[in-house]
Short mmCIF file of C-alpha atoms and ligand atoms in Angstrom, two decimals:
data_model
loop_
_atom_site.label_atom_id
_atom_site.label_comp_id
_atom_site.label_asym_id
_atom_site.label_seq_id
_atom_site.Cartn_x
_atom_site.Cartn_y
_atom_site.Cartn_z
CA MET A 1 -35.15 40.79 -86.14
CA LYS A 2 -37.77 37.95 -85.08
CA LYS A 3 -37.71 36.94 -81.64
CA GLU A 4 -35.92 33.77 -80.94
CA ILE A 5 -38.50 30.74 -80.33
CA ASN A 6 -37.68 27.80 -78.24
CA ILE A 7 -39.87 24.75 -78.82
CA ALA A 8 -40.04 21.63 -77.12
CA ILE A 9 -41.37 18.58 -78.83
CA VAL A 10 -42.70 15.95 -76.13
CA GLY A 11 -42.24 12.50 -78.38
CA GLY A 12 -39.98 14.36 -80.64
CA THR A 13 -38.34 10.99 -81.42
CA GLY A 14 -41.22 9.90 -83.45
CA ASN A 15 -42.42 10.41 -87.03
CA LEU A 16 -44.32 13.36 -86.84
CA GLY A 17 -42.05 15.10 -83.84
CA SER A 18 -38.99 14.53 -85.74
CA ALA A 19 -40.45 15.67 -89.08
CA LEU A 20 -41.48 19.00 -87.65
CA ALA A 21 -38.05 19.54 -85.96
CA LEU A 22 -36.32 19.46 -89.66
CA ARG A 23 -38.63 21.98 -90.84
CA LEU A 24 -38.48 24.00 -87.62
CA LEU A 25 -34.86 24.33 -87.70
CA ALA A 26 -34.60 25.32 -91.24
CA PRO A 27 -35.99 29.09 -90.43
CA GLY A 28 -33.66 29.05 -87.11
CA VAL A 29 -36.17 27.98 -84.44
CA LYS A 30 -34.51 26.41 -81.53
CA VAL A 31 -35.85 22.95 -81.01
CA ILE A 32 -35.36 20.57 -78.01
CA ILE A 33 -36.58 16.85 -78.74
CA GLY A 34 -37.93 15.05 -75.84
CA SER A 35 -38.32 11.44 -74.92
CA ARG A 36 -38.90 9.30 -72.30
CA ASP A 37 -35.65 8.09 -72.92
CA LYS A 38 -32.72 10.86 -72.93
CA GLU A 39 -30.25 8.82 -74.67
CA LYS A 40 -32.87 7.93 -77.59
CA ALA A 41 -33.59 11.75 -77.91
CA LYS A 42 -29.97 12.01 -78.55
CA THR A 43 -29.32 9.50 -81.00
CA VAL A 44 -32.56 10.78 -83.01
CA VAL A 45 -30.83 14.40 -82.54
CA GLU A 46 -27.54 13.01 -84.17
CA SER A 47 -29.47 11.60 -87.27
CA LEU A 48 -31.52 14.76 -87.59
CA LYS A 49 -28.36 17.09 -87.53
CA LYS A 50 -26.96 14.89 -90.18
CA ILE A 51 -29.90 15.70 -92.68
CA GLN A 52 -30.33 19.35 -91.09
CA PRO A 53 -27.05 20.80 -89.84
CA LYS A 54 -28.53 24.25 -89.58
CA GLY A 55 -30.03 25.44 -86.29
CA ASN A 56 -29.91 24.46 -82.67
CA LEU A 57 -31.10 21.13 -81.81
CA GLU A 58 -30.73 19.13 -78.76
CA GLY A 59 -31.94 16.04 -77.11
CA LYS A 60 -33.45 15.42 -73.50
CA THR A 61 -35.91 13.89 -71.50
CA ASN A 62 -39.57 15.34 -71.84
CA GLN A 63 -39.35 17.06 -68.54
CA GLU A 64 -36.30 18.72 -69.19
CA ALA A 65 -37.33 19.85 -72.58
CA VAL A 66 -40.29 21.48 -71.50
CA LYS A 67 -38.29 23.38 -68.78
CA GLU A 68 -36.46 25.18 -71.55
CA ALA A 69 -39.21 26.27 -74.11
CA GLY A 70 -41.85 28.63 -74.35
CA PHE A 71 -43.91 26.21 -76.76
CA VAL A 72 -44.44 22.76 -76.22
CA VAL A 73 -45.86 20.26 -78.88
CA ILE A 74 -47.41 16.98 -77.89
CA ALA A 75 -46.92 14.15 -80.12
CA VAL A 76 -47.33 11.26 -78.67
CA PRO A 77 -49.93 8.31 -79.60
CA TYR A 78 -53.12 8.93 -77.94
CA GLU A 79 -52.86 5.93 -75.72
CA GLY A 80 -49.75 7.88 -73.76
CA HIS A 81 -51.41 11.06 -73.97
CA ALA A 82 -53.06 11.74 -70.82
CA THR A 83 -50.33 10.08 -68.75
CA THR A 84 -47.55 12.34 -70.44
CA VAL A 85 -49.53 15.51 -70.17
CA ALA A 86 -50.21 14.65 -66.52
CA GLN A 87 -46.62 14.01 -65.70
CA LEU A 88 -45.59 17.38 -67.40
CA LYS A 89 -48.53 19.19 -65.39
CA GLY A 90 -46.70 21.86 -62.96
CA GLN A 91 -44.05 22.31 -65.66
CA LEU A 92 -46.22 23.74 -68.38
CA ALA A 93 -47.20 26.83 -66.69
CA GLY A 94 -47.13 29.93 -68.60
CA LYS A 95 -45.96 28.06 -71.82
CA THR A 96 -48.10 27.57 -74.87
CA VAL A 97 -49.29 24.22 -75.83
CA ILE A 98 -49.59 22.80 -79.02
CA ASN A 99 -51.55 19.49 -79.54
CA ALA A 100 -51.23 17.40 -82.59
CA VAL A 101 -52.60 14.21 -81.25
CA VAL A 102 -55.11 12.17 -82.89
CA PRO A 103 -57.09 9.61 -80.98
CA LEU A 104 -57.04 6.40 -83.09
CA LYS A 105 -57.70 2.72 -82.45
CA LYS A 106 -56.10 0.49 -85.17
CA GLY A 107 -55.99 3.63 -87.37
CA LYS A 108 -59.54 4.56 -87.02
CA PRO A 109 -60.68 7.89 -85.44
CA PHE A 110 -62.94 7.88 -82.14
CA VAL A 111 -63.90 10.61 -79.69
CA PRO A 112 -62.46 10.13 -76.35
CA PRO A 113 -64.47 10.71 -73.14
CA ALA A 114 -63.28 14.20 -72.45
CA GLY A 115 -64.59 15.16 -76.10
CA SER A 116 -61.28 15.28 -77.69
CA ALA A 117 -57.45 14.77 -77.19
CA LEU A 118 -57.09 18.74 -76.93
CA LEU A 119 -60.01 18.93 -74.38
CA GLU A 120 -58.36 16.11 -72.33
CA SER A 121 -55.01 17.98 -72.27
CA GLN A 122 -56.86 21.23 -71.45
CA GLY A 123 -58.69 19.31 -68.57
CA ILE A 124 -55.69 18.02 -67.16
CA LEU A 125 -53.76 21.44 -67.29
CA GLY A 126 -56.72 23.52 -66.27
CA ASP A 127 -55.54 27.36 -66.46
CA GLU A 128 -51.91 26.42 -66.52
CA ALA A 129 -51.12 26.76 -69.95
CA PRO A 130 -53.71 27.18 -73.14
CA VAL A 131 -53.63 24.05 -75.28
CA ILE A 132 -54.06 24.76 -79.00
CA GLY A 133 -54.95 22.19 -81.59
CA ALA A 134 -52.70 22.20 -84.67
CA LEU A 135 -50.68 19.80 -87.15
CA HIS A 136 -53.39 17.11 -87.01
CA ASN A 137 -53.83 16.85 -90.50
CA ILE A 138 -50.29 17.27 -91.68
CA SER A 139 -48.06 14.41 -93.09
CA ALA A 140 -44.88 13.71 -91.58
CA VAL A 141 -43.89 12.49 -94.87
CA ASP A 142 -44.33 16.19 -96.31
CA LEU A 143 -42.73 17.76 -93.41
CA GLN A 144 -39.75 15.42 -93.83
CA SER A 145 -39.25 16.68 -97.33
CA PRO A 146 -37.75 20.18 -97.14
CA ASP A 147 -39.37 21.51 -100.52
CA ALA A 148 -42.43 19.23 -100.45
CA PRO A 149 -45.60 21.55 -100.24
CA LEU A 150 -47.53 21.33 -96.86
CA GLY A 151 -51.31 20.95 -96.70
CA ASP A 152 -53.33 23.69 -94.69
CA VAL A 153 -53.14 23.89 -90.94
CA LEU A 154 -56.72 24.07 -88.90
CA VAL A 155 -55.74 25.55 -85.86
CA CYS A 156 -58.10 25.67 -82.87
CA GLY A 157 -58.38 26.61 -79.02
CA ASP A 158 -60.14 28.86 -76.46
CA ASN A 159 -56.95 31.14 -75.93
CA ASP A 160 -57.07 33.65 -78.94
CA GLY A 161 -53.42 35.10 -78.23
CA ALA A 162 -52.03 31.79 -78.08
CA LYS A 163 -53.89 30.50 -81.29
CA GLN A 164 -52.37 33.61 -82.90
CA LYS A 165 -48.64 32.91 -81.79
CA VAL A 166 -49.04 29.09 -82.87
CA MET A 167 -50.15 30.32 -86.08
CA GLU A 168 -47.26 32.40 -86.79
CA ILE A 169 -44.99 29.41 -85.56
CA ILE A 170 -46.56 27.12 -88.48
CA HIS A 171 -46.24 29.91 -91.07
CA ARG A 172 -42.29 29.56 -90.61
CA ILE A 173 -42.54 25.69 -91.59
CA GLY A 174 -44.33 27.01 -95.02
CA ALA A 175 -47.73 25.91 -94.01
CA ARG A 176 -50.87 28.24 -94.20
CA THR A 177 -52.76 28.43 -90.95
CA PHE A 178 -56.54 29.11 -90.53
CA ASP A 179 -58.24 30.10 -87.33
CA ALA A 180 -60.91 26.87 -87.23
CA GLY A 181 -62.32 28.03 -83.89
CA PRO A 182 -62.78 27.08 -80.20
CA ALA A 183 -61.54 24.00 -78.86
CA ALA A 184 -64.88 22.71 -79.13
CA ASN A 185 -63.98 22.12 -82.62
CA GLY A 186 -60.83 20.05 -81.84
CA TYR A 187 -62.75 16.55 -82.34
CA VAL A 188 -63.85 17.33 -86.11
CA ILE A 189 -59.93 18.23 -86.89
CA GLU A 190 -58.66 15.34 -84.81
CA GLY A 191 -61.26 12.96 -86.73
CA LEU A 192 -60.49 14.38 -90.04
CA THR A 193 -56.89 12.77 -89.80
CA GLY A 194 -58.89 9.39 -89.53
CA VAL A 195 -60.60 10.47 -92.76
CA LEU A 196 -57.08 11.02 -94.49
CA ILE A 197 -55.55 7.97 -93.26
CA TYR A 198 -58.50 6.10 -94.97
CA LEU A 199 -57.93 8.21 -98.19
CA ASN A 200 -54.15 7.21 -97.83
CA ARG A 201 -55.08 3.67 -98.13
CA LYS A 202 -57.51 3.84 -100.60
CA TYR A 203 -55.62 5.89 -103.11
CA LYS A 204 -52.21 4.22 -101.90
CA SER A 205 -50.69 7.68 -101.07
CA ARG A 206 -48.82 8.68 -97.74
CA HIS A 207 -49.73 12.22 -97.84
CA ALA A 208 -53.20 13.13 -98.05
CA SER A 209 -53.67 16.27 -96.52
CA VAL A 210 -56.01 18.95 -96.27
CA LYS A 211 -56.87 22.42 -98.52
CA VAL A 212 -59.33 25.26 -97.70
CA THR A 213 -60.26 26.97 -100.57
CA GLY A 214 -62.74 30.07 -101.17
CA ILE A 215 -60.87 32.22 -98.43
CA GLY A 216 -58.45 34.63 -99.57
CA ASP A 217 -57.87 32.81 -103.26
N1 NAP B 1 -47.29 10.67 -88.14
C1 NAP B 1 -47.95 11.57 -88.85
O1 NAP B 1 -48.10 11.85 -90.03
C2 NAP B 1 -49.17 12.58 -87.87
C3 NAP B 1 -49.79 13.64 -88.20
C4 NAP B 1 -50.43 14.50 -87.65
C5 NAP B 1 -50.62 14.15 -86.36
N2 NAP B 1 -50.22 12.83 -85.80
C6 NAP B 1 -50.50 12.74 -84.29
O2 NAP B 1 -49.29 13.07 -83.64
C7 NAP B 1 -48.93 12.29 -82.68
C8 NAP B 1 -47.57 11.49 -82.91
O3 NAP B 1 -47.39 10.63 -84.23
P1 NAP B 1 -46.39 9.66 -84.45
O4 NAP B 1 -46.49 9.35 -85.74
O5 NAP B 1 -44.99 10.52 -84.29
O6 NAP B 1 -46.15 8.84 -83.41
P2 NAP B 1 -45.23 7.62 -83.10
O7 NAP B 1 -44.08 7.56 -83.94
O8 NAP B 1 -45.87 6.37 -82.94
O9 NAP B 1 -44.70 8.09 -81.43
C9 NAP B 1 -44.09 9.25 -81.17
C10 NAP B 1 -43.22 9.23 -80.19
O10 NAP B 1 -44.19 9.24 -78.83
C11 NAP B 1 -43.53 8.29 -77.55
N3 NAP B 1 -44.34 7.31 -76.99
C12 NAP B 1 -45.08 6.29 -77.56
N4 NAP B 1 -45.64 5.69 -77.01
C13 NAP B 1 -45.89 6.38 -76.08
C14 NAP B 1 -46.65 6.24 -74.66
N5 NAP B 1 -47.40 5.08 -74.50
N6 NAP B 1 -46.59 7.34 -73.86
C15 NAP B 1 -45.88 8.30 -73.89
N7 NAP B 1 -45.02 8.34 -75.12
C16 NAP B 1 -44.91 7.53 -75.95
C17 NAP B 1 -42.29 7.60 -78.33
O11 NAP B 1 -41.03 8.59 -77.90
P3 NAP B 1 -40.01 7.82 -76.78
O12 NAP B 1 -40.02 6.35 -76.78
O13 NAP B 1 -38.72 8.40 -77.28
O14 NAP B 1 -40.57 8.56 -75.52
C18 NAP B 1 -42.33 7.78 -79.91
O15 NAP B 1 -41.40 8.01 -80.72
C19 NAP B 1 -49.84 11.04 -82.73
O16 NAP B 1 -51.01 11.52 -81.63
C20 NAP B 1 -50.41 11.21 -84.15
O17 NAP B 1 -51.69 10.72 -84.29
C21 NAP B 1 -49.22 12.07 -86.62
#
């Protein structure tokens, strides 16, 4: 029997977080949607339950959500990233943090002072919790529709054990994962989303994604 996994999604009321919740619920993962506003989280949970009645889904404040989880996905816009992570510091001890945040200004990527959103959150948390970068290049539009094929997920970070666990979770949502190296590679993977946003605009799509070829084909 697979071990039960509890995942909190900070910013889980948004596009990525709520679509990810739907995909995680299907294979039986317990998901706690976090929000700055508990009532908003509960409202989103009610609407998600109508789409996916299976599984265990709750809505709480971000602080309450992370308390109950072994894994915590950070899915807020970059402008709120540092403040959000700093507010959760102390409560993330012993958990694995999955950071999907892409630094964007008006839809264009940039490299933040810390080097990447991933390095920024690891800098805030220090040794408290490993931060693994993942899901940046996955489209919320694809995640939302249960049968849509997903792009590949490039996973990076400096803690190999945590990276492996995150890759296993992402397999459960139906995506291929690749160990894409250390946290220092995070800025490339985050920035790639800026290219995907450009491709979506250029080719009038909503779900450009990444596919790795030449490995295990
Ligand atoms: N959408 C995608 O397809 C996609 C794909 C890959 C990566 N990403 C990245 O994932 C992150 C989330 O994307 P998204 O499209 O889901 O964003 P979003 O819908 O704009 O926001 C997600 C949630 O973050 C919270 N939030 C908004 N502003 C905040 C702030 N200043 N401080 C703290 N929390 C704030 C809100 O929740 P509450 O009001 O409930 O607190 C909101 O529902 C972004 O960094 C994005 O670049 C997105």
